[in-house]
PDB file of C-alpha atoms in Angstrom:
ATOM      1  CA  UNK A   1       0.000   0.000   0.000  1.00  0.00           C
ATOM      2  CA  UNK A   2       3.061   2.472   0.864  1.00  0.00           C
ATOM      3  CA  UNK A   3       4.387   1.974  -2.870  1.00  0.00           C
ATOM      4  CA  UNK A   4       0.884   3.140  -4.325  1.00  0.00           C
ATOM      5  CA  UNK A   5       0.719   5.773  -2.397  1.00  0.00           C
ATOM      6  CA  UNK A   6       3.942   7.407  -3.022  1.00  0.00           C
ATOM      7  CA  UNK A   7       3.294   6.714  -6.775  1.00  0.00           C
ATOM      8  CA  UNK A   8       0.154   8.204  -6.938  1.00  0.00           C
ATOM      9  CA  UNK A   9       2.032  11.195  -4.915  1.00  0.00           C
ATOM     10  CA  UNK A  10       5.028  11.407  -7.292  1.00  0.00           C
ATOM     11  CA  UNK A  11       1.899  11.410  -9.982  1.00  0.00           C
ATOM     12  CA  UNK A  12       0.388  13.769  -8.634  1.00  0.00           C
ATOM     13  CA  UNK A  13       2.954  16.499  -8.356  1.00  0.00           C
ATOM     14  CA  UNK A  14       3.728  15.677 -12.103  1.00  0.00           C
ATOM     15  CA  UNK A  15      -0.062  16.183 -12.666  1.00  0.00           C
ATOM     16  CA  UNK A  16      -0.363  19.419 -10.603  1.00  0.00           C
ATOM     17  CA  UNK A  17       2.825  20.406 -12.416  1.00  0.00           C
ATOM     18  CA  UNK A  18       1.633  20.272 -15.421  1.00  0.00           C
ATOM     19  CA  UNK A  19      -1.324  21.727 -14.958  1.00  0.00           C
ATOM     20  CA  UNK A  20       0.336  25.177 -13.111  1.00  0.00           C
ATOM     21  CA  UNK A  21       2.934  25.048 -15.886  1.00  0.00           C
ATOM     22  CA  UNK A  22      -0.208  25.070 -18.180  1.00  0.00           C
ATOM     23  CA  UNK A  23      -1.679  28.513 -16.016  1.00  0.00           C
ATOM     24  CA  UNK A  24       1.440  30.115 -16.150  1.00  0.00           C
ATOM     25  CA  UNK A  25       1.847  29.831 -19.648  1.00  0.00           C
ATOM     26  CA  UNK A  26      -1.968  30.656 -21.068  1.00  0.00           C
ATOM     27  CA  UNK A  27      -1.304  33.739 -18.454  1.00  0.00           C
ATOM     28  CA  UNK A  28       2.078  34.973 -20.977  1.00  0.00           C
ATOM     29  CA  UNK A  29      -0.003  34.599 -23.481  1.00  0.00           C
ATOM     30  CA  UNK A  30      -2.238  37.098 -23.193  1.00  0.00           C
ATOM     31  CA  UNK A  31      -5.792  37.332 -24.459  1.00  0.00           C
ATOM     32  CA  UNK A  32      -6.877  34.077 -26.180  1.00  0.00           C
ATOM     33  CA  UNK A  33      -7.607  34.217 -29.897  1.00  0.00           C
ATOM     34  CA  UNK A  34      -7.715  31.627 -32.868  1.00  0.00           C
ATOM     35  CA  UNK A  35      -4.871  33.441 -34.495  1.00  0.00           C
ATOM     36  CA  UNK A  36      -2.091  31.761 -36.210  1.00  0.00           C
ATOM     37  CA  UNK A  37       0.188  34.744 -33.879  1.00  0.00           C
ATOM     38  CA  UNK A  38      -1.415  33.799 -30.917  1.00  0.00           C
ATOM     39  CA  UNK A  39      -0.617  29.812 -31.111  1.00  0.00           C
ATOM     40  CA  UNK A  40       2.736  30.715 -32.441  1.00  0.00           C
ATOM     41  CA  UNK A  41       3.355  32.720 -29.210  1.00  0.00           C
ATOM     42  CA  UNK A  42       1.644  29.585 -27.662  1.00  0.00           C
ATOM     43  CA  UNK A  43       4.393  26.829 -28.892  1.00  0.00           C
ATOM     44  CA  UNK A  44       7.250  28.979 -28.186  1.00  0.00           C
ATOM     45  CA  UNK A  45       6.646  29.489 -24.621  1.00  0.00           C
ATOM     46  CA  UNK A  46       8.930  27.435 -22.691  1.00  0.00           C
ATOM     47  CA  UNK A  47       6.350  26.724 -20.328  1.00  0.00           C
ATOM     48  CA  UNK A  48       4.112  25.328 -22.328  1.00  0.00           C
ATOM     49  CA  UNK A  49       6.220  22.393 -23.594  1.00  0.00           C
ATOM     50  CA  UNK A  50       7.070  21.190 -19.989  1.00  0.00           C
ATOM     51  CA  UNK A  51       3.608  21.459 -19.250  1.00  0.00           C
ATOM     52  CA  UNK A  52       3.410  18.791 -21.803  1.00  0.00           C
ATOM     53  CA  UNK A  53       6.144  16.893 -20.396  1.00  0.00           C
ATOM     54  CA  UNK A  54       4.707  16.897 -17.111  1.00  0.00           C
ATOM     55  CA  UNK A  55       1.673  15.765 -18.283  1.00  0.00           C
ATOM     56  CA  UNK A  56       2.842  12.906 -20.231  1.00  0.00           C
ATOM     57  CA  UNK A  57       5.345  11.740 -17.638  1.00  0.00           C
ATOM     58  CA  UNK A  58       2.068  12.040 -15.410  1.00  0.00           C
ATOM     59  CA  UNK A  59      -0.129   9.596 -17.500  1.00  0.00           C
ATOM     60  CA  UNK A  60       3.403   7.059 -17.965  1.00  0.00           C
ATOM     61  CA  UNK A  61       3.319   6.861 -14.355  1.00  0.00           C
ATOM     62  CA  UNK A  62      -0.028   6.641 -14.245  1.00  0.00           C
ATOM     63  CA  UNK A  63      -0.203   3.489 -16.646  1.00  0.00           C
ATOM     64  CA  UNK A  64       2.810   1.826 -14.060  1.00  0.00           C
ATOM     65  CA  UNK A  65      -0.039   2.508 -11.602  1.00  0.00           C
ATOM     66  CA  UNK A  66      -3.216   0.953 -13.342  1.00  0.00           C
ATOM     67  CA  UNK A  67      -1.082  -2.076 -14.366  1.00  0.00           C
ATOM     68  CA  UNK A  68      -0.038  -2.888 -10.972  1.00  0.00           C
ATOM     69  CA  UNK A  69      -2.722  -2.055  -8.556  1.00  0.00           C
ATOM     70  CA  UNK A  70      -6.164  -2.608  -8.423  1.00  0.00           C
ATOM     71  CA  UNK A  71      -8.767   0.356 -10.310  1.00  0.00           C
ATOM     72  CA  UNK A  72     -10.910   0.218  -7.402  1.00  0.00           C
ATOM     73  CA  UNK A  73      -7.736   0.966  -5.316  1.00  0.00           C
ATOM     74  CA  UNK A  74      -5.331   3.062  -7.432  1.00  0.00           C
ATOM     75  CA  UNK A  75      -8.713   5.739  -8.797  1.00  0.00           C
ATOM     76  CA  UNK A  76      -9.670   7.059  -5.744  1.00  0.00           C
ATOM     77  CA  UNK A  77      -6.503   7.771  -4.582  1.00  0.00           C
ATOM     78  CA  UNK A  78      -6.190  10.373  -7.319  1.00  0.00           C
ATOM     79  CA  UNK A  79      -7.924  12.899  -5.343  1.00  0.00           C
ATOM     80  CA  UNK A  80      -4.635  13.628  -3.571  1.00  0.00           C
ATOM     81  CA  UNK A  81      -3.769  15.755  -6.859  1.00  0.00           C
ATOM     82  CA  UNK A  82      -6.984  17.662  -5.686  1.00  0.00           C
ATOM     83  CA  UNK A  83      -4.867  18.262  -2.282  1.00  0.00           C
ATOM     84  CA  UNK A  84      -1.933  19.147  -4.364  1.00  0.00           C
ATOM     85  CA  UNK A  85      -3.618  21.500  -6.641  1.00  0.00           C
ATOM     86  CA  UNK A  86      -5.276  23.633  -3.554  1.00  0.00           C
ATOM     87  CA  UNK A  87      -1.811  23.511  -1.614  1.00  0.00           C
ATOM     88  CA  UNK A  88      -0.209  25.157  -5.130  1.00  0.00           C
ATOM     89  CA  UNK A  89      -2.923  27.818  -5.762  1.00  0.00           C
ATOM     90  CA  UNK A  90      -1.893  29.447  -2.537  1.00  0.00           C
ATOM     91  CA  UNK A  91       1.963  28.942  -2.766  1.00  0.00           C
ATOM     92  CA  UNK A  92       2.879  28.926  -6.476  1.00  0.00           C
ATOM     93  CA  UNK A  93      -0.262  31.554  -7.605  1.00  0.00           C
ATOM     94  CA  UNK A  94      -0.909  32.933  -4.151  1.00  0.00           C
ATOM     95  CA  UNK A  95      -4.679  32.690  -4.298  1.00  0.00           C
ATOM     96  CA  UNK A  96      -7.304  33.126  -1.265  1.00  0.00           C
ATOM     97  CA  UNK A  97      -8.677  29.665  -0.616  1.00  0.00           C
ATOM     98  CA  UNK A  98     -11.785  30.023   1.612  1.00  0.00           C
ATOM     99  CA  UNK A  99     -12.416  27.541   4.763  1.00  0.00           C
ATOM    100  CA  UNK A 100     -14.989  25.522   2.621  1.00  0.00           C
ATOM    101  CA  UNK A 101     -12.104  23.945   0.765  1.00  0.00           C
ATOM    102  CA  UNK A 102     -10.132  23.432   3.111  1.00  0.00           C
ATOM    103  CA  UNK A 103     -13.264  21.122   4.879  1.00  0.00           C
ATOM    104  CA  UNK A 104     -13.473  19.898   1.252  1.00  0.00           C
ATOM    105  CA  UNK A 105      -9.683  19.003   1.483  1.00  0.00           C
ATOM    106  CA  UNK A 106      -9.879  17.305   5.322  1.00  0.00           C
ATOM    107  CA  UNK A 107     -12.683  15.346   3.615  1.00  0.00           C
ATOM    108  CA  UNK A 108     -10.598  14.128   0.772  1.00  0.00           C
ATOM    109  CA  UNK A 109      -7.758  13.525   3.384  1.00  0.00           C
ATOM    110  CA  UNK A 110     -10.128  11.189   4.973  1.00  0.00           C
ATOM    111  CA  UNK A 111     -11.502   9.258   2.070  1.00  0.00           C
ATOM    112  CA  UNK A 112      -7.840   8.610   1.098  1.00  0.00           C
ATOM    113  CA  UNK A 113      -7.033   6.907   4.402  1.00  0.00           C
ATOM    114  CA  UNK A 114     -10.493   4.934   4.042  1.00  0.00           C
ATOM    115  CA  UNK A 115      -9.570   3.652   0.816  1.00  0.00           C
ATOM    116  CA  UNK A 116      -6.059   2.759   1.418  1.00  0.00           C
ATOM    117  CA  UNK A 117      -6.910   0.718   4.533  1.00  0.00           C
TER     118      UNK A 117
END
């Protein structure tokens, strides 16, 4: 049980990595359009690519994961990227999370130990 849940961790922060790397960039970009200028901006972003890497380096992992551990297991343990995601917006992007997510977050705390036991 301690191996899946440091995997699912590790895939986690790759997923929540992604993801922030994804903000960050669509933030440079500035105002969306469907303009060749805009994408072109888009793909030479150094964010953006290691977004992608993240992400696929997430969903590798996350194969390892599905092939060695039961769905019924492994799936619900994804809400720790949930966790993850919430702990980030107030670090990395220094947003205002109010006290209903952070009940929201105890709660997903506590489903995690429930499934893993």
């Amino acid at each position: 049980m301690l191996e899946l849940i440091i995997l699912v961790l590790i895939q986690s922060v790759l997923l929540v990595g992604a993801q922030s790397f994804l903000k960050i960039s669509v933030e440079i970009f500035g105002k969306f359009s469907w303009s060749w200028s805009f994408f072109k901006q888009a793909f030479t972003t150094w964010q953006f690519p290691v977004s992608g890497i993240f992400a696929l380096s997430s969903v590798v992992l996350w194969m390892y994961v599905l092939k060695k551990f039961p769905f019924s297991q492994a799936y619900p343990m994804l809400s720790i990227s949930y966790i993850a995601g919430l702990v980030t917006s107030v670090i990395v992007f220094h947003e205002a999370v109010p006290a209903t997510r952070w009940i929201g977050v105890a709660i997903i705390i506590a489903g995690c130990i429930l499934v893993a036991k």
